[in-house]
Structure formats: structure tokens, C-alpha cells
Amino acid sequence: MNKLNILISHSSLYKKAGWGRVFPLAAGLAKLGNDVTIITTNESFSILRKVAYEDNVRIIIFPEIIPSRVSRLGFGFLSLIRKILFVLLHKFDIVQTDNGHRPLAGVPCRIHKRLWKSIYVAEWYDWYGVGGQYDTKQRLFKMLLGRYELKWELKDKIVADGVVVLSEVLRQRAQTLDMHKKIIKLHGGADVSNIPYLHDNSQLKEKYGIDKNTLTFGYIDAFSGTLVEVQPLIDAILKANCDSMVKILLFGRTDAVENTMSERVRKFIMNIGWVDYARDYEKLQLVDVYFTFKQYVLGNRAGWPNCIGDYMACGRPVFLNPIGEVEEFVKEYPAGFIVSSLDEPSIEKNVLHILKSQDELKKMGRINRNIAETKISWDCKSQNLLEFYYELQKLNVQ
């Protein structure tokens, strides 16, 4: 198939581990022989453009004078002008963004589509409108940007030639906009390139001051600010009175979470902080069982927790209450998952079973690693996305 020149527009620069789908998909597309460029905005005040190359992906970081707390939401001034000038002068076959309803990501793509007749692919990876993320926004955001947010969440997808969704809920929503022929469901992948598999982590535990017989639960959430997804497991551990036998390892921005905990809980909580998978992957291997507990709300039914792919890449079983798209995924690959409801007795029962099933956990982990490598790696996702590009090209010619 023909080599493509691809532009991926991203609102604001984060650490690589925080880029979610953007960077691994870009790296995978480059590995398949395409020319891939990411345009993004500097995370702090700057006036000079920067260019970096990583995994054969060109990353252009445009300067911004607006505070990062605003620009990382997708709103800016200087970087938007510079991005527009860039797309006016450079031709691409495909332009794509993960955040098209926000100006810093979507406007350059829509301008490029109009000027150069490129194919515009918009990702729809969350329910941004009423009932979803919009309901969690502060009153000031709703007053100043609410109408813009609600209008462009939909309009951006209508303008796009193709839409990438993460769940069946979002696919059905996209279909109401008459996009039946240009939708692909492509949820999060597994970073098997940066996360090697370690079957026995007992020596590694001792290196980090954890008794090798202690069962470790792990939770990744870069932006965690509450206990809502950790508390169900904490409550079950306390109820089962097994806190001396376990540790919960928290990855990401978890200081706010830890500060709300009691002294007893802090004894079995270990705050790992930010982890760059490429350098600190062994910290992820400290975990015996990863977990995620989601509330039954529209946003969770419509989205996809990217951390599931990372959990499977680590080669660890996943303890969870399946919701939305995750429910279907667990039915397809049941062997590596420990399924629970969200109520305390169910979680407690499973915790006690997990404590008695060390050999079974390792077998489940091997299964998940194999699925991560062969079915849901980011390279596999990039191949699926590339095939979608080709389909859109054929439709565009017709």
C-alpha cells in the first residue's frame, strides 16, 4: 500500500506517558513506513518553536504565552496562530486529532482539510457533552465555554471524513450523525514495546522494600484526585482484616488521594508517583494484580480506560467491575480477569480468593501478556488505523 504523510494534532504537550493514545499510535504508524508529524503546544510559557524526533516521529512543539492550565484544555493564542501557519504551508494526506472540539487540536486539521483536500480523522474518545464530562466541569467553564463545547463536540465529528470511537456507546452516538460508513471502533492498546514481561517479581519487591510474600495491588491513574476508584478495594481489605498481607501501589498524581487516608490505610498504601514506562517499567512489575473499579455512569460506559492495556502488557491479571466496552472485552478474553461487582461483599470475597491463588495469578498474567502482544498491542492498533485510512481514501476517490 502507498506511504502516507500523516499529521496528528495534539492540544498540549505532556510527558510521554501522559499522551494516552497519541504517541503510541503515531510511533506505530511510523514503524509501518509512514511519515508522521505531531504538532502540539508547549506546556509552559515560551516564544520559540521546538522540534524533536522520537521513534521516527517528528514532534513540533509550538510556543504559547497563555498559562498552561488554559492551553492544556485546548485553548491558546500564539500556538494556534503558529499551527495555522504551519498547516497552510505543509501538505499532508491524513490529518488527525484526539481532541478536535478544542481549537488547538481541531482548528488546524479542519483548515488543512479545506485548503489541501486532506482526509480529516477525528477521535471521539469520551462523552464530552451533557451526561458525560460536561457535567463535571466547573461553573465558570460552563459559563464561558459551555456553548462552544457542546456545539463543537458534535460539529467537529460531522465535518470529519472519519471518526475513531472507543466504545459501542460512542459508535451509536456517531451513527445518529449519519456517519455509518466512516466509523471505526479502536480502543486503547498495550505498550508491549516499553513494558517487558517479568514472571517472578519476588526479588524486585525486596529491592523496593516490599516483603516478597506481600500481595501487591496496582492502580494507574495519572490524574487521580479522589478515592472513588481506589476506595472500594480499601474498604474490602479493611473488612477482610488482611491489610497486613497486602499493599496497594498507586501510580500517577496521587498525593491528593493519599492525604485523605487514615493512618491505618497509609500503612498498606505505597505512592509510586509518575512512571515513565520507557525508563521505570520495573516499578510496574512490582504489582501482582492490577485493579480498576468504575462507577456506573455514562462517561465510563462511553469511554475506555487505557490503563487496562498497560496492565495486560505487564503480564498481570486485572481485578475489575466491567462497564460498557470493557464488559464485552472481558467476555472475549475472560481468562486474565477477576470479575467483581462494585459492592463490598463481592470485592472482599475476591480479595480473599486472590490471596490464596498465587500460582493461578501467574498463569492469568501470562495469558494477558500473550493477548497484549498478539491482539491489542499499539502496533496492532496502528495497523488497524492505517487500514482505516486506506478505506477513507477509497471513499474519497469515489
C-alpha positions as semicolon CSV with decimal commas, in nm:
position;residue;x (nm);y (nm);z (nm)
1;M;0,000;0,000;0,000
2;N;0,108;0,359;-0,050
3;K;0,314;0,552;0,202
4;L;0,117;0,826;0,377
5;N;0,218;1,165;0,508
6;I;0,027;1,195;0,837
7;L;-0,027;1,491;1,070
8;I;-0,151;1,435;1,425
9;S;-0,267;1,749;1,604
10;H;-0,248;1,743;1,983
11;S;-0,364;2,022;2,213
12;S;-0,085;2,046;2,468
13;L;0,242;1,875;2,542
14;Y;0,256;1,630;2,831
15;K;0,515;1,382;2,942
16;K;0,522;1,092;2,700
17;A;0,348;0,862;2,948
18;G;0,061;1,109;2,965
19;W;-0,001;1,131;2,591
20;G;-0,252;0,848;2,611
21;R;-0,324;0,722;2,260
22;V;-0,144;0,997;2,068
23;F;0,221;0,897;2,081
24;P;0,198;0,515;2,065
25;L;-0,034;0,533;1,764
26;A;0,199;0,782;1,594
27;A;0,504;0,564;1,663
28;G;0,320;0,260;1,530
29;L;0,221;0,439;1,210
30;A;0,584;0,548;1,159
31;K;0,703;0,191;1,215
32;L;0,473;0,088;0,930
33;G;0,667;0,313;0,694
34;N;0,465;0,633;0,701
35;D;0,589;0,988;0,760
36;V;0,431;1,104;1,086
37;T;0,434;1,452;1,239
38;I;0,281;1,557;1,571
39;I;0,206;1,923;1,634
40;T;0,147;2,024;1,993
41;T;0,175;2,317;2,235
42;N;0,447;2,376;2,491
43;E;0,332;2,301;2,846
44;S;0,484;2,624;2,981
45;F;0,536;2,984;2,867
46;S;0,757;3,002;2,557
47;I;0,815;3,208;2,244
48;L;1,031;2,972;2,038
49;R;0,927;2,665;1,840
50;K;1,098;2,337;1,924
51;V;1,140;2,027;1,708
52;A;1,217;1,680;1,842
53;Y;1,239;1,332;1,689
54;E;1,141;1,020;1,875
55;D;1,075;0,670;1,736
56;N;1,086;0,817;1,381
57;V;0,808;1,064;1,470
58;R;0,869;1,436;1,417
59;I;0,729;1,635;1,710
60;I;0,684;2,009;1,661
61;I;0,621;2,196;1,987
62;F;0,473;2,539;1,929
63;P;0,518;2,824;2,180
64;E;0,237;2,964;2,393
65;I;0,201;3,269;2,614
66;I;-0,129;3,170;2,775
67;P;-0,099;2,984;3,112
68;S;-0,072;2,607;3,078
69;R;-0,383;2,547;3,288
70;V;-0,574;2,701;2,994
71;S;-0,367;2,579;2,699
72;R;-0,372;2,216;2,815
73;L;-0,750;2,234;2,787
74;G;-0,705;2,305;2,417
75;F;-0,735;2,684;2,416
76;G;-0,448;2,910;2,318
77;F;-0,342;3,211;2,114
78;L;0,017;3,216;1,991
79;S;0,042;2,842;1,934
80;L;-0,290;2,839;1,748
81;I;-0,168;3,108;1,506
82;R;0,162;2,924;1,454
83;K;-0,016;2,593;1,397
84;I;-0,247;2,751;1,140
85;L;0,050;2,900;0,954
86;F;0,218;2,560;0,961
87;V;-0,077;2,374;0,807
88;L;-0,120;2,646;0,543
89;L;0,234;2,575;0,421
90;H;0,257;2,195;0,453
91;K;0,056;1,929;0,271
92;F;-0,044;1,601;0,436
93;D;-0,252;1,307;0,317
94;I;-0,416;1,249;0,655
95;V;-0,477;1,491;0,942
96;Q;-0,599;1,353;1,272
97;T;-0,666;1,480;1,623
98;D;-0,766;1,323;1,952
99;N;-0,936;1,641;2,076
100;G;-1,094;1,803;1,773
101;H;-1,361;2,001;1,956
102;R;-1,092;2,216;2,116
103;P;-0,931;2,490;1,900
104;L;-0,564;2,400;1,949
105;A;-0,626;2,048;1,820
106;G;-0,919;2,071;1,580
107;V;-0,887;2,406;1,402
108;P;-0,553;2,326;1,225
109;C;-0,698;1,998;1,098
110;R;-1,019;2,149;0,967
111;I;-0,829;2,430;0,792
112;H;-0,590;2,180;0,635
113;K;-0,880;1,967;0,513
114;R;-1,043;2,267;0,346
115;L;-0,724;2,404;0,189
116;W;-0,540;2,086;0,088
117;K;-0,836;1,845;0,050
118;S;-0,675;1,612;0,302
119;I;-0,869;1,341;0,486
120;Y;-0,961;1,451;0,836
121;V;-0,993;1,183;1,105
122;A;-1,137;1,286;1,442
123;E;-1,113;1,072;1,753
124;W;-1,416;1,060;1,980
125;Y;-1,272;0,906;2,293
126;D;-1,511;1,041;2,555
127;W;-1,865;1,168;2,601
128;Y;-1,787;1,536;2,634
129;G;-2,144;1,667;2,634
130;V;-2,427;1,670;2,885
131;G;-2,435;1,349;3,087
132;G;-2,060;1,300;3,046
133;Q;-1,756;1,522;3,105
134;Y;-1,957;1,841;3,071
135;D;-2,135;1,763;3,397
136;T;-1,801;1,755;3,582
137;K;-1,687;2,099;3,460
138;Q;-1,678;2,398;3,692
139;R;-1,948;2,660;3,666
140;L;-1,706;2,919;3,523
141;F;-1,608;2,682;3,240
142;K;-1,974;2,625;3,155
143;M;-2,048;2,997;3,159
144;L;-1,754;3,093;2,936
145;L;-1,710;2,791;2,712
146;G;-2,015;2,572;2,763
147;R;-2,195;2,662;2,439
148;Y;-1,874;2,622;2,239
149;E;-1,802;2,284;2,399
150;L;-2,148;2,141;2,331
151;K;-2,164;2,272;1,974
152;W;-1,821;2,162;1,857
153;E;-1,823;1,819;2,018
154;L;-2,079;1,728;1,751
155;K;-1,989;1,965;1,468
156;D;-1,626;1,855;1,465
157;K;-1,733;1,494;1,406
158;I;-1,980;1,592;1,134
159;V;-1,704;1,779;0,947
160;A;-1,459;1,488;0,975
161;D;-1,418;1,230;0,697
162;G;-1,366;0,952;0,950
163;V;-1,429;0,909;1,320
164;V;-1,243;0,682;1,563
165;V;-1,450;0,582;1,866
166;L;-1,353;0,389;2,177
167;S;-1,681;0,217;2,251
168;E;-2,010;0,092;2,115
169;V;-2,185;0,371;2,305
170;L;-1,991;0,632;2,107
171;R;-2,033;0,440;1,783
172;Q;-2,409;0,453;1,826
173;R;-2,387;0,823;1,904
174;A;-2,179;0,881;1,591
175;Q;-2,430;0,688;1,382
176;T;-2,700;0,936;1,480
177;L;-2,491;1,195;1,291
178;D;-2,516;0,982;0,975
179;M;-2,158;0,857;0,974
180;H;-2,229;0,488;0,922
181;K;-1,960;0,435;0,658
182;K;-1,674;0,618;0,825
183;I;-1,654;0,495;1,184
184;I;-1,401;0,258;1,338
185;K;-1,404;0,133;1,696
186;L;-1,046;0,133;1,821
187;H;-0,995;0,134;2,196
188;G;-0,671;0,159;2,391
189;G;-0,372;-0,063;2,320
190;A;-0,095;-0,230;2,520
191;D;0,254;-0,082;2,539
192;V;0,448;-0,406;2,499
193;S;0,744;-0,222;2,345
194;N;0,827;-0,028;2,660
195;I;0,700;-0,274;2,922
196;P;0,887;-0,607;2,929
197;Y;0,731;-0,909;3,097
198;L;0,863;-1,028;3,434
199;H;0,708;-1,354;3,553
200;D;0,854;-1,368;3,907
201;N;0,882;-1,032;4,085
202;S;0,981;-1,155;4,432
203;Q;1,340;-1,026;4,412
204;L;1,220;-0,698;4,265
205;K;0,985;-0,648;4,559
206;E;1,271;-0,683;4,805
207;K;1,471;-0,424;4,608
208;Y;1,193;-0,172;4,676
209;G;1,147;-0,267;5,040
210;I;0,838;-0,486;4,998
211;D;0,825;-0,831;5,157
212;K;0,826;-1,091;4,879
213;N;0,525;-1,263;5,038
214;T;0,316;-0,945;5,035
215;L;0,046;-0,939;4,769
216;T;0,063;-0,615;4,573
217;F;-0,235;-0,450;4,405
218;G;-0,165;-0,176;4,150
219;Y;-0,363;0,120;4,019
220;I;-0,259;0,363;3,744
221;D;-0,429;0,699;3,707
222;A;-0,219;0,997;3,609
223;F;-0,482;1,249;3,717
224;S;-0,629;1,085;4,023
225;G;-0,776;1,341;4,260
226;T;-1,025;1,138;4,465
227;L;-1,056;0,799;4,624
228;V;-1,356;0,696;4,416
229;E;-1,176;0,423;4,218
230;V;-0,947;0,308;4,499
231;Q;-1,185;0,319;4,795
232;P;-1,383;0,002;4,708
233;L;-1,069;-0,210;4,735
234;I;-0,950;-0,032;5,052
235;D;-1,287;-0,094;5,219
236;A;-1,281;-0,462;5,124
237;I;-0,927;-0,509;5,257
238;L;-1,020;-0,347;5,587
239;K;-1,338;-0,554;5,615
240;A;-1,144;-0,875;5,547
241;N;-0,882;-0,765;5,802
242;C;-0,599;-0,863;5,566
243;D;-0,423;-0,525;5,546
244;S;-0,102;-0,672;5,692
245;M;-0,081;-0,912;5,396
246;V;-0,123;-0,665;5,109
247;K;-0,003;-0,336;4,963
248;I;-0,175;-0,106;4,718
249;L;0,067;0,068;4,481
250;L;-0,062;0,395;4,334
251;F;0,088;0,530;4,013
252;G;0,033;0,889;3,898
253;R;-0,064;1,212;4,071
254;T;-0,190;1,053;4,390
255;D;-0,081;1,296;4,662
256;A;-0,433;1,435;4,698
257;V;-0,564;1,082;4,739
258;E;-0,307;0,980;4,998
259;N;-0,366;1,292;5,209
260;T;-0,728;1,189;5,269
261;M;-0,641;0,844;5,407
262;S;-0,640;0,728;5,768
263;E;-0,318;0,621;5,939
264;R;-0,415;0,254;5,916
265;V;-0,476;0,278;5,542
266;R;-0,150;0,462;5,476
267;K;0,042;0,164;5,614
268;F;-0,059;-0,051;5,317
269;I;-0,056;0,226;5,054
270;M;0,261;0,297;4,854
271;N;0,264;0,612;4,641
272;I;0,487;0,546;4,338
273;G;0,415;0,874;4,154
274;W;0,476;0,939;3,785
275;V;0,626;0,649;3,591
276;D;0,792;0,684;3,252
277;Y;0,734;0,339;3,105
278;A;1,049;0,356;2,893
279;R;1,274;0,409;3,197
280;D;1,087;0,299;3,509
281;Y;0,897;-0,001;3,379
282;E;1,027;-0,223;3,659
283;K;0,813;-0,027;3,906
284;L;0,508;-0,150;3,716
285;Q;0,635;-0,507;3,759
286;L;0,615;-0,476;4,139
287;V;0,242;-0,538;4,108
288;D;0,086;-0,884;4,136
289;V;-0,270;-0,783;4,048
290;Y;-0,388;-0,463;3,886
291;F;-0,734;-0,329;3,961
292;T;-0,984;-0,072;3,841
293;F;-1,328;-0,001;3,983
294;K;-1,552;0,233;3,785
295;Q;-1,877;0,399;3,882
296;Y;-2,181;0,315;3,669
297;V;-2,206;0,649;3,488
298;L;-2,237;0,745;3,124
299;G;-1,880;0,866;3,092
300;N;-1,742;0,527;3,200
301;R;-1,979;0,338;2,970
302;A;-1,877;0,555;2,675
303;G;-1,502;0,559;2,733
304;W;-1,221;0,308;2,759
305;P;-0,962;0,305;3,041
306;N;-0,625;0,294;2,861
307;C;-0,465;0,150;3,173
308;I;-0,621;-0,192;3,100
309;G;-0,384;-0,237;2,806
310;D;-0,089;-0,139;3,025
311;Y;-0,199;-0,385;3,293
312;M;-0,209;-0,663;3,037
313;A;0,126;-0,557;2,890
314;C;0,277;-0,604;3,236
315;G;0,155;-0,963;3,227
316;R;-0,069;-0,930;3,530
317;P;-0,431;-1,031;3,597
318;V;-0,683;-0,748;3,620
319;F;-0,938;-0,722;3,903
320;L;-1,233;-0,507;3,795
321;N;-1,604;-0,446;3,760
322;P;-1,662;-0,441;3,382
323;I;-1,861;-0,147;3,244
324;G;-1,955;-0,058;2,887
325;E;-1,698;-0,159;2,626
326;V;-1,484;-0,327;2,893
327;E;-1,768;-0,570;2,962
328;E;-1,758;-0,702;2,605
329;F;-1,378;-0,713;2,608
330;V;-1,372;-0,924;2,926
331;K;-1,623;-1,165;2,771
332;E;-1,391;-1,203;2,471
333;Y;-1,076;-1,257;2,683
334;P;-1,202;-1,387;3,021
335;A;-0,901;-1,591;3,134
336;G;-0,693;-1,298;3,258
337;F;-0,963;-1,110;3,450
338;I;-1,105;-1,135;3,801
339;V;-1,459;-1,005;3,770
340;S;-1,647;-0,844;4,055
341;S;-1,944;-0,621;4,112
342;L;-1,888;-0,284;4,279
343;D;-2,040;-0,385;4,613
344;E;-1,813;-0,452;4,909
345;P;-1,901;-0,821;4,977
346;S;-1,817;-0,918;4,619
347;I;-1,483;-0,736;4,625
348;E;-1,399;-0,877;4,969
349;K;-1,474;-1,232;4,855
350;N;-1,246;-1,190;4,555
351;V;-0,966;-1,039;4,764
352;L;-0,966;-1,343;4,992
353;H;-0,963;-1,573;4,688
354;I;-0,673;-1,378;4,531
355;L;-0,467;-1,415;4,850
356;K;-0,492;-1,793;4,817
357;S;-0,424;-1,812;4,442
358;Q;-0,066;-1,704;4,377
359;D;0,009;-1,972;4,115
360;E;-0,321;-1,906;3,939
361;L;-0,241;-1,534;3,926
362;K;0,085;-1,600;3,742
363;K;-0,092;-1,817;3,484
364;M;-0,351;-1,546;3,429
365;G;-0,071;-1,292;3,386
366;R;0,097;-1,499;3,115
367;I;-0,233;-1,518;2,928
368;N;-0,279;-1,141;2,945
369;R;0,076;-1,076;2,822
370;N;0,019;-1,302;2,524
371;I;-0,306;-1,121;2,437
372;A;-0,127;-0,788;2,475
373;E;0,146;-0,893;2,233
374;T;-0,068;-1,060;1,969
375;K;-0,408;-0,888;1,982
376;I;-0,405;-0,542;2,139
377;S;-0,054;-0,401;2,116
378;W;-0,026;-0,043;1,994
379;D;0,138;-0,180;1,681
380;C;-0,176;-0,384;1,615
381;K;-0,391;-0,075;1,676
382;S;-0,174;0,131;1,440
383;Q;-0,217;-0,132;1,169
384;N;-0,595;-0,119;1,215
385;L;-0,588;0,259;1,196
386;L;-0,376;0,254;0,880
387;E;-0,625;0,021;0,711
388;F;-0,900;0,265;0,808
389;Y;-0,705;0,546;0,637
390;Y;-0,690;0,340;0,317
391;E;-1,065;0,278;0,332
392;L;-1,127;0,651;0,368
393;Q;-0,900;0,721;0,071
394;K;-1,105;0,484;-0,143
395;L;-1,429;0,651;-0,034
396;N;-1,279;0,991;-0,105
397;V;-1,186;0,888;-0,459
398;Q;-1,536;0,757;-0,524
